[in-house]
Short mmCIF file of C-alpha atoms and ligand atoms in Angstrom, two decimals:
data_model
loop_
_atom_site.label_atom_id
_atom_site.label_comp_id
_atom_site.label_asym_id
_atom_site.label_seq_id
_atom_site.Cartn_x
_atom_site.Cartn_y
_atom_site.Cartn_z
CA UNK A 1 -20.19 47.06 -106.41
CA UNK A 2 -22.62 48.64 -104.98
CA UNK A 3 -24.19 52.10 -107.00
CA UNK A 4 -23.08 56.11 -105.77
CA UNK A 5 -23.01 56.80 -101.84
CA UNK A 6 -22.69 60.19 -100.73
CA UNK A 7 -19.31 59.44 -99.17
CA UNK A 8 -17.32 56.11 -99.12
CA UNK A 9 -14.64 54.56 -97.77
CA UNK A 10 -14.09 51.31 -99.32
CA UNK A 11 -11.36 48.99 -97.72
CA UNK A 12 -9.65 46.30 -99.90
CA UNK A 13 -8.81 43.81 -97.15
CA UNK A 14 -6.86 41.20 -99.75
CA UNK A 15 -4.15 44.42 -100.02
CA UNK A 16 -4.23 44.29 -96.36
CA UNK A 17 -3.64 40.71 -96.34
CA UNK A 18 -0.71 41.30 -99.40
CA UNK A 19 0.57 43.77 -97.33
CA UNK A 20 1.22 41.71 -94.52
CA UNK A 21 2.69 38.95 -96.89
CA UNK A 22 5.15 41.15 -98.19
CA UNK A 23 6.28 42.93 -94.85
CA UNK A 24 6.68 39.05 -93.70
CA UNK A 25 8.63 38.16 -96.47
CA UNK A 26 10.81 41.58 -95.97
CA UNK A 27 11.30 40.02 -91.99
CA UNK A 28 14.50 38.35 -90.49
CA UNK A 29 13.58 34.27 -89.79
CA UNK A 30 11.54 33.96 -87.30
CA UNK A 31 10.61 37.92 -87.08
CA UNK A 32 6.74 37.92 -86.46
CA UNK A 33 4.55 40.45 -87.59
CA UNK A 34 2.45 42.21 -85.48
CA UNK A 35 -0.01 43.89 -86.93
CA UNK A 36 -1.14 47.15 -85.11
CA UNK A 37 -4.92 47.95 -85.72
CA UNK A 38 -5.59 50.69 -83.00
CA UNK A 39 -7.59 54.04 -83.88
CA UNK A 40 -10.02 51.68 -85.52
CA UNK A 41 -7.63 49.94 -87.33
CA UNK A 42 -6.15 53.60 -88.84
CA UNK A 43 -9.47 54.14 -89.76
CA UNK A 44 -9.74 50.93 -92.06
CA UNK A 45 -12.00 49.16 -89.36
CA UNK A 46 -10.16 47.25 -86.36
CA UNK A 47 -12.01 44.67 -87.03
CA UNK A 48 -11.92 44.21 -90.54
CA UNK A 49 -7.85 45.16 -90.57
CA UNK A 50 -7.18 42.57 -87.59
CA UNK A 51 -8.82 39.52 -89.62
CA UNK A 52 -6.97 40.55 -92.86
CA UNK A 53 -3.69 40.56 -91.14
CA UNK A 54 -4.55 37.60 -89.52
CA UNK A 55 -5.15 36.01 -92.92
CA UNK A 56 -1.87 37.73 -94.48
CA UNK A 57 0.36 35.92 -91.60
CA UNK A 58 0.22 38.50 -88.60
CA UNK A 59 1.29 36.40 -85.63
CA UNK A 60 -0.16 39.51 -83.14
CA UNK A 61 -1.86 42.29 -82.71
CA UNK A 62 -1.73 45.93 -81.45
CA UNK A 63 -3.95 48.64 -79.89
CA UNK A 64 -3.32 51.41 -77.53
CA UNK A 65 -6.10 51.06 -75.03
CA UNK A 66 -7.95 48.11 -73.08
CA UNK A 67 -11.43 48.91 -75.15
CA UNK A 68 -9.65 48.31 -78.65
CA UNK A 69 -8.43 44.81 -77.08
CA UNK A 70 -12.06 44.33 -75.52
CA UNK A 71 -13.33 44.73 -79.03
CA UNK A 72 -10.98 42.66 -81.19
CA UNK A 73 -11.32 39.99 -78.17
CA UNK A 74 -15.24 40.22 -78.62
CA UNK A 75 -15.40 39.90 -82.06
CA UNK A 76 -13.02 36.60 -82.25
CA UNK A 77 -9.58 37.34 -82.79
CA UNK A 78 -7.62 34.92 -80.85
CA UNK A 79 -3.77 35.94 -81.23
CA UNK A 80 -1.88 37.45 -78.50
CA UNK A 81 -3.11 41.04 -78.16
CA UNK A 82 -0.77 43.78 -76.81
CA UNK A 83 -2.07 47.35 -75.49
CA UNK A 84 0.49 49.47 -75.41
CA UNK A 85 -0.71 52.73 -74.19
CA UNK A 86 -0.99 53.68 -70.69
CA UNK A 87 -3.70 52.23 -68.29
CA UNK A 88 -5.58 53.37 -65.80
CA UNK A 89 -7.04 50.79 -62.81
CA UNK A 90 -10.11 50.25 -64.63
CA UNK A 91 -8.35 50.09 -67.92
CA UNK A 92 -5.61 47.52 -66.23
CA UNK A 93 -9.22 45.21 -65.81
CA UNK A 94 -10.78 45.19 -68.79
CA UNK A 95 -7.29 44.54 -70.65
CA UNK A 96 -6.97 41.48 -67.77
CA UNK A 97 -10.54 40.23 -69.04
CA UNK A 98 -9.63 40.51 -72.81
CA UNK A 99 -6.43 37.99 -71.68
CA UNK A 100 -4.09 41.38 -73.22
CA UNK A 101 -0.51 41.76 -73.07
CA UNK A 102 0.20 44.92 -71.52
CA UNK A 103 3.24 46.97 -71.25
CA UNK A 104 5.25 48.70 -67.72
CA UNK A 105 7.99 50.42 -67.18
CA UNK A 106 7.42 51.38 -63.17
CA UNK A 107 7.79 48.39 -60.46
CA UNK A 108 4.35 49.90 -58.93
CA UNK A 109 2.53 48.91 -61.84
CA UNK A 110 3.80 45.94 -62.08
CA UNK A 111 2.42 45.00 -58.74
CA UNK A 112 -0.69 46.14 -59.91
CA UNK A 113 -0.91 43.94 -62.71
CA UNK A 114 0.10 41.11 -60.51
CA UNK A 115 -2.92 41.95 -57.99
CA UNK A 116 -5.44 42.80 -60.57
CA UNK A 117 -4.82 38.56 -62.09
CA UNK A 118 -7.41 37.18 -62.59
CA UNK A 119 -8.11 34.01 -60.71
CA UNK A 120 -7.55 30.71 -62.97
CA UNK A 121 -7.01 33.06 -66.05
CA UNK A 122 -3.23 32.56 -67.80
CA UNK A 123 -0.70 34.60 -65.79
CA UNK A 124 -0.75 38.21 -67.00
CA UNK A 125 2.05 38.69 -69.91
CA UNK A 126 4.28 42.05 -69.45
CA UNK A 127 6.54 43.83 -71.49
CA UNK A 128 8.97 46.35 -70.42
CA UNK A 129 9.63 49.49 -72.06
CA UNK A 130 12.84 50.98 -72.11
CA UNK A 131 12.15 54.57 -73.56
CA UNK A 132 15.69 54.74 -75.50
CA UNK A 133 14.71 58.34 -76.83
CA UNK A 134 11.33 58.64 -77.63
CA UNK A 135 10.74 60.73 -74.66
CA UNK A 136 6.71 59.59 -74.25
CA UNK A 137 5.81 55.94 -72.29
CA UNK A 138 8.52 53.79 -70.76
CA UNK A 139 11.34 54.37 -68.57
CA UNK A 140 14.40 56.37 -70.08
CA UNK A 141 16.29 54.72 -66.57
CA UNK A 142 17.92 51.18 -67.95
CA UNK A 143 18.33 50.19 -64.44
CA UNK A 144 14.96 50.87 -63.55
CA UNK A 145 13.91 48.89 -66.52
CA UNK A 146 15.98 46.17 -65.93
CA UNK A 147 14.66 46.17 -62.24
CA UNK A 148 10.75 46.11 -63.71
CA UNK A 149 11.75 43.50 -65.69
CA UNK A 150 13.29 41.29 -62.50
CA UNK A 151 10.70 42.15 -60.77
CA UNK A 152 8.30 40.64 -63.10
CA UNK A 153 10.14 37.34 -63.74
CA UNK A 154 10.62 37.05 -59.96
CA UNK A 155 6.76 37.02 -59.66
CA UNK A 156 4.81 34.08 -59.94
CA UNK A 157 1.50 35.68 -60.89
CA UNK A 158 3.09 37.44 -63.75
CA UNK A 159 5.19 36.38 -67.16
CA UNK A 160 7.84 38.44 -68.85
CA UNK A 161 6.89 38.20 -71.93
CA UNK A 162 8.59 41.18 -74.09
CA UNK A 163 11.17 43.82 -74.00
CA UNK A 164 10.71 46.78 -75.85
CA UNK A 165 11.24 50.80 -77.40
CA UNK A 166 9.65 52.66 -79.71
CA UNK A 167 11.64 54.57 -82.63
CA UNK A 168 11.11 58.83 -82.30
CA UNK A 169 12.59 59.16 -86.23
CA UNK A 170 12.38 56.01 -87.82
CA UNK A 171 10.65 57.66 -91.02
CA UNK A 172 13.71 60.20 -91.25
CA UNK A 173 16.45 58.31 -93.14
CA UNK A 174 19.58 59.62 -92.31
CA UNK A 175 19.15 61.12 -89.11
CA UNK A 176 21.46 60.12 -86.13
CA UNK A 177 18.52 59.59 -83.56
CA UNK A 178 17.40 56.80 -85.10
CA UNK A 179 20.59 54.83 -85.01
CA UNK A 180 21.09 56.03 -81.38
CA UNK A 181 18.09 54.92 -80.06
CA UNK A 182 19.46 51.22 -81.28
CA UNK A 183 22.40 51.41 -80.00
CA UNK A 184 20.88 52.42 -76.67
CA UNK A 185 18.13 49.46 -76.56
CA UNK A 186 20.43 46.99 -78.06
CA UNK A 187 22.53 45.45 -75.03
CA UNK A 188 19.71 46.35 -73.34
CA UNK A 189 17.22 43.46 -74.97
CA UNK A 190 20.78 41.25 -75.56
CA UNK A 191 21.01 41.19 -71.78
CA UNK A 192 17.20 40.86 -71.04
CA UNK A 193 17.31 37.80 -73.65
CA UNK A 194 20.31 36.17 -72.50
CA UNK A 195 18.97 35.72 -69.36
CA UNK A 196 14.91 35.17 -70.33
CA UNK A 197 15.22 33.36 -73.51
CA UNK A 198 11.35 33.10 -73.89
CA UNK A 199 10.86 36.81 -74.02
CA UNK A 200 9.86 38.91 -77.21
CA UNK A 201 12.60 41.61 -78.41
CA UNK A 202 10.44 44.34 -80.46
CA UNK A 203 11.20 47.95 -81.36
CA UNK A 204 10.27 49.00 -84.97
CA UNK A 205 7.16 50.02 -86.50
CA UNK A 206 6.62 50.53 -89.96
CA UNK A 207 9.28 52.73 -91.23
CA UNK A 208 12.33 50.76 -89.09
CA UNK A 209 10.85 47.16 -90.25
CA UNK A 210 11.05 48.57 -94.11
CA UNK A 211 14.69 50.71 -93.09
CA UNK A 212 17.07 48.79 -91.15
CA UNK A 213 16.76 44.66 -90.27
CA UNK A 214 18.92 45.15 -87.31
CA UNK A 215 15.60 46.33 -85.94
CA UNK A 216 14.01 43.63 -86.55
CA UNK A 217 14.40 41.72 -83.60
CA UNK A 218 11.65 38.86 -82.90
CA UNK A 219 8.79 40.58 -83.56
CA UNK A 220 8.27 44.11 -85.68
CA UNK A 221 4.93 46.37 -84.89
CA UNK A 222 3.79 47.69 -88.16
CA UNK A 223 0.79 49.90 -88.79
CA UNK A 224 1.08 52.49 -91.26
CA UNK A 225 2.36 49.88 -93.98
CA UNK A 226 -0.29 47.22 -93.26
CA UNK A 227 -2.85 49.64 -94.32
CA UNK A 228 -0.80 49.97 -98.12
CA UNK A 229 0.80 53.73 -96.78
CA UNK A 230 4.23 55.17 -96.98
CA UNK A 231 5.48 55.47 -93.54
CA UNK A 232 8.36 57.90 -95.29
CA UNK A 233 4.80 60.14 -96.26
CA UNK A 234 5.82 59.28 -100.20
CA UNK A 235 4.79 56.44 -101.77
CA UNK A 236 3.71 53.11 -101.19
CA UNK A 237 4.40 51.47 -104.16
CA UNK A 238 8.18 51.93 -103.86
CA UNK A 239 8.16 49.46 -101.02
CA UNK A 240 5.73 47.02 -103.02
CA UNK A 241 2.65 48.49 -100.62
CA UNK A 242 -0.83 49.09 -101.65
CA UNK A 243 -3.39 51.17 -100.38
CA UNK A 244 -5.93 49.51 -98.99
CA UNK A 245 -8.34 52.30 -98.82
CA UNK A 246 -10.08 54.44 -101.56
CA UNK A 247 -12.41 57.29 -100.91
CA UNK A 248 -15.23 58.36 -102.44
CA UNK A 249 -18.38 60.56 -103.17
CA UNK A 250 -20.30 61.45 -106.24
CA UNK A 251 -21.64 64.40 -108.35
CA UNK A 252 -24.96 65.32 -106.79
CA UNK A 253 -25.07 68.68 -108.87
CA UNK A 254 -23.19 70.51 -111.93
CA UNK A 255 -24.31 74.35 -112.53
CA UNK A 256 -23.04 76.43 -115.33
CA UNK A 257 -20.95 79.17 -113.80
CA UNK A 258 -19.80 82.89 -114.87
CA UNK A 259 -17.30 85.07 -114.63
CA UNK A 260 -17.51 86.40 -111.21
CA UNK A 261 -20.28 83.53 -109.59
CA UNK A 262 -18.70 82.20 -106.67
CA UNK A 263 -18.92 78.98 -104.90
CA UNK A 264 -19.15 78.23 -100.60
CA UNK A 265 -19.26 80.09 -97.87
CA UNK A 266 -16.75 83.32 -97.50
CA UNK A 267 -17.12 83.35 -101.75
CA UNK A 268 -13.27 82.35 -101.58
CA UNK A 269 -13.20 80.99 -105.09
CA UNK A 270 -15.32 83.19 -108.09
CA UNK A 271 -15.13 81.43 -111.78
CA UNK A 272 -12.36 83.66 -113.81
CA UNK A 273 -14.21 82.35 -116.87
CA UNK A 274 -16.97 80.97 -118.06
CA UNK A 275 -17.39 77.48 -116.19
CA UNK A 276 -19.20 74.37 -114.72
CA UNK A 277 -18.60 73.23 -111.25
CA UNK A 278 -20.03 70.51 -109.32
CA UNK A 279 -20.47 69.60 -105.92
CA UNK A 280 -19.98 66.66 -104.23
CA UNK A 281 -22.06 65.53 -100.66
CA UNK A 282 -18.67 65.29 -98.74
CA UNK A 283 -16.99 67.60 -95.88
CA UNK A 284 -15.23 68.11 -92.99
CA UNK A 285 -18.43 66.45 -91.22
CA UNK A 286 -17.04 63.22 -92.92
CA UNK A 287 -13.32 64.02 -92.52
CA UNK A 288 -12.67 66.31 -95.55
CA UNK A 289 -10.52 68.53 -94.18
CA UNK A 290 -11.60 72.08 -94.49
CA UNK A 291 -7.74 73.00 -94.48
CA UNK A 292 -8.29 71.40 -97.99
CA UNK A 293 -10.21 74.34 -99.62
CA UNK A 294 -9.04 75.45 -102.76
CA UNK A 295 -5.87 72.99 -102.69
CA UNK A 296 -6.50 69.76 -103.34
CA UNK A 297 -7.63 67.18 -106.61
CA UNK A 298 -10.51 64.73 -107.29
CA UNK A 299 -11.01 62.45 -109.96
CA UNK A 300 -14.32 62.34 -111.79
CA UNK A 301 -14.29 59.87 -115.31
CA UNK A 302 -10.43 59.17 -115.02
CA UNK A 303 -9.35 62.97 -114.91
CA UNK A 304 -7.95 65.45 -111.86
CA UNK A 305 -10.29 68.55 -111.14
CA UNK A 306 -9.07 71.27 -108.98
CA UNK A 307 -11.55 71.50 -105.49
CA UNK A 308 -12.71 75.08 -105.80
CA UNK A 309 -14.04 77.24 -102.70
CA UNK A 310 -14.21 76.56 -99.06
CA UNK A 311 -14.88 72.89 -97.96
CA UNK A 312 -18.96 72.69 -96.00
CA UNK A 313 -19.54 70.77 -93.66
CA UNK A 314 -21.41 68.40 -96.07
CA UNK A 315 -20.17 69.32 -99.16
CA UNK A 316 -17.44 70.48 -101.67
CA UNK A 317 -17.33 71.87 -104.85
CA UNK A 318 -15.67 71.52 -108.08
CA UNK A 319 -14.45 73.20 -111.07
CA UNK A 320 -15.17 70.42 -114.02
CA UNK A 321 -13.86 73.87 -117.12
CA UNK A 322 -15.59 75.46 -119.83
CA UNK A 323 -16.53 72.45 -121.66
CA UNK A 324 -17.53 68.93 -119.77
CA UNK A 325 -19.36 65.54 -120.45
CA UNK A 326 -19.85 65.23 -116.34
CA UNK A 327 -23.29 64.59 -115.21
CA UNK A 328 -25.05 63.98 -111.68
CA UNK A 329 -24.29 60.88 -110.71
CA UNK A 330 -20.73 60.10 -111.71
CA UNK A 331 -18.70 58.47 -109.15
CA UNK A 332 -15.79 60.85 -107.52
CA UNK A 333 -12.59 59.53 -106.31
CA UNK A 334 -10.79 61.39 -103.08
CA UNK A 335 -8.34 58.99 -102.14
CA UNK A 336 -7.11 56.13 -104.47
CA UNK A 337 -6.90 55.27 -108.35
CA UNK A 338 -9.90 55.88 -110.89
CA UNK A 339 -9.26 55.23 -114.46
CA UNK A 340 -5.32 55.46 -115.19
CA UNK A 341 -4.96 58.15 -112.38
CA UNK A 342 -4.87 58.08 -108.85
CA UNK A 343 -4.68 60.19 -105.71
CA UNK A 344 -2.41 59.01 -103.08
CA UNK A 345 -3.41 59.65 -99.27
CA UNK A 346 0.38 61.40 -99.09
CA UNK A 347 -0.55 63.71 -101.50
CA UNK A 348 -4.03 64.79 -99.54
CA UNK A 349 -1.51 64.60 -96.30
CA UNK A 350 1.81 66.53 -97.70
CA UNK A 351 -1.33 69.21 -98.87
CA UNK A 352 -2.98 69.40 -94.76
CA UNK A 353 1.39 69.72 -94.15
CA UNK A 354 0.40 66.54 -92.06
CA UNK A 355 1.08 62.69 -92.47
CA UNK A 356 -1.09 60.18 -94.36
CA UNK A 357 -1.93 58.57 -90.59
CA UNK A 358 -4.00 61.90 -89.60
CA UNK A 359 -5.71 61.51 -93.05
CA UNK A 360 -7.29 58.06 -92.65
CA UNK A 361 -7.75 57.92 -88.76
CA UNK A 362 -9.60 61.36 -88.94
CA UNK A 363 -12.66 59.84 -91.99
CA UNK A 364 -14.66 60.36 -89.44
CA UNK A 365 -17.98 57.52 -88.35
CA UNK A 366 -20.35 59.46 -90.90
CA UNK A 367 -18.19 57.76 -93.92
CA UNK A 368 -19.52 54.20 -94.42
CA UNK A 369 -16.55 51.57 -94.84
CA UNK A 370 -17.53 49.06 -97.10
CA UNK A 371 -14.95 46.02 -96.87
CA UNK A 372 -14.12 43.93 -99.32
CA UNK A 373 -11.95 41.72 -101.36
C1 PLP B 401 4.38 51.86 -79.66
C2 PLP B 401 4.01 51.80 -81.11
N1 PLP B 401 4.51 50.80 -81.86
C3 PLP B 401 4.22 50.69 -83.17
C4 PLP B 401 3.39 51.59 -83.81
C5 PLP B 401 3.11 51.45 -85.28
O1 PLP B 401 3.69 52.51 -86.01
P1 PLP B 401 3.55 52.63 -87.59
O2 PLP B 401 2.11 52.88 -87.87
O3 PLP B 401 4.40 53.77 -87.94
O4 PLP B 401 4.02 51.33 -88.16
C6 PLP B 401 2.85 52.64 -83.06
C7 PLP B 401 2.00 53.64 -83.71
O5 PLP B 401 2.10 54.80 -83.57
C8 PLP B 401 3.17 52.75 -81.67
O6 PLP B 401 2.67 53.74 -80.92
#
């Protein structure tokens, strides 16, 4: 352990590794998990994340561009890789040189991928998207995507290697779209399968893998739960998750306050009594949301203080009450448990009227992750 850090992010990669376990053991036979570890692995560290999974039975990974590949590539992963965001020419190389699976949906690019092979590498591996109601990448024409997908398999330089959608309302139980959007992709990847046994049916992230097995297909993209977070924005622990992140900072400073003394900039909190209040080095410069001011709990010795005033840039303050055994120096907990209480991200997330992603992929560089198990 090491002693107090201005602000902290520490990542528990054995709950990344558990998590995968337990989404594995959740899984259809013969379902892989593939783990997706773009936006620096939600924040957690791509690196870091990717290993973990690895180690908690992720068959493959995910990213959204060619870099993220590039980087996971560079630093040793070896599983099958698939960027699934949109690429441009230069992208389309450097996902070629990481030896990525990439994803179409348009003959052109198809081509593309074909020319851009790279001599005596493996034969580029495609999937095709069939947008079945997400209404963002892929091709919402099945014919079209059926065509893509003949075109590839009638190529020589290429390999169909996956057919696949993405769920629009996956974390909203009971709503029609959801169900919809299966229906649509289903005889879809059937017919896709049927006649190119070898290729990869996938379609659910987090919240369909945990919601509905019919989803499941032969391989399930899950983020969001890897990392120990409710993709339903409640909590984890219903599903058997745990975070895998807690976040920290300490008490550089505790003043006695009186009625009327006010604390930040704009004075938007005064003390209604008399008071102490301490401040802690973290901000909006580390990812602290300044929509945060005056609404959200930290823990300090086990216990829930109210954040009081308008978050700095570098620092927040605290109301500790009239009477307190807090001195400089005691450890502050953000995000995750400290004595018998704890602060979920979804609480910090449902507070910002935002989802616990935007919460851990926006700690920004300035917080040190410190990874361990
Ligand atoms: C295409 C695609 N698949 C899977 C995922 C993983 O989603 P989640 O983090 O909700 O599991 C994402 C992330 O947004 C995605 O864009």
């Amino acid at each position: 352990m090491s002693g107090p850090e201005r602000a902290l992010a520490r990542i528990d990669l054995g709950a990344i590794e558990r998590n995968c376990q337990r989404l594995r053991q959740q899984l259809r036979g013969g379902t892989q998990l593939c783990a997706v570890v773009k936006a620096d692995g939600y924040g957690h560290g791509a690196v870091w994340a990717a290993k973990a999974a690895v180690d908690g039975g992720a068959a493959r990974l995910a990213v959204a561009t060619a870099a993220e590949a590039e980087d996971l590539r560079r630093h040793g992963l070896a599983v099958p890789i698939l960027v699934m965001g949109a690429l441009t020419a230069d992208e389309l190389r450097l996902a070629l040189e990481a030896d990525a699976d990439l994803v179409a949906w348009r003959t052109d690019f198809a081509s593309a991928v074909a020319e851009h092979a790279l001599p005596g590498a493996r034969r580029p591996r495609v999937h095709v998207k069939l947008d079945s109601g997400m209404g963002r990448l892929g091709t919402a024409d099945i014919e079209e995507a059926r065509a893509v997908a003949e075109a590839v398999a009638a190529d020589e330089r290429l390999e169909l290697a996956g057919a696949m959608t993405h769920f629009a309302t996956a974390d909203e139980p009971g709503d029609e779209h959801f169900p919809a959007q299966l229906e649509r992709f289903m005889p879809f990847a059937r017919e896709l399968k049927e006649r190119h046994p070898e290729l990869l049916v996938h379609a659910a992230n987090s919240a369909a893998t945990l919601r509905e097995p019919a989803a499941h297909f032969d391989m399930v993209r899950c983020g969001i739960a890897v990392y120990g977070l409710d993709p339903f924005n409640r909590d984890p622990f219903e599903h058997g998750l745990e975070p895998a992140l807690t976040l920290e900072s300490w008490v550089a400073a505790v003043k006695r306050f009186r009625p009327g003394d006010s604390a930040g900039y704009g004075r938007s909190w005064r003390a209604e009594r008399e008071t102490w209040v301490a401040t802690l080095p973290i901000g909006y410069g580390d990812g602290w949301r300044r929509g945060l001011s005056n609404d959200c709990d930290v823990l300090i010795r086990g216990r829930r203080h109210p954040l009081v005033g308008t978050i700095s840039m570098d620092n927040v303050t605290v109301e500790l009450g009239p009477e307190t055994d807090l001195e400089p120096g005691d450890s502050a907990v953000l995000i995750g448990p400290q004595g018998d209480e704890r602060i979920l991200c979804e609480e910090v997330a449902q507070r910002l009227d935002t989802i616990n992603y935007e919460v851990v992929t926006g700690l920004l560089p300035r917080v040190r992750r410190l990874h361990s198990r």
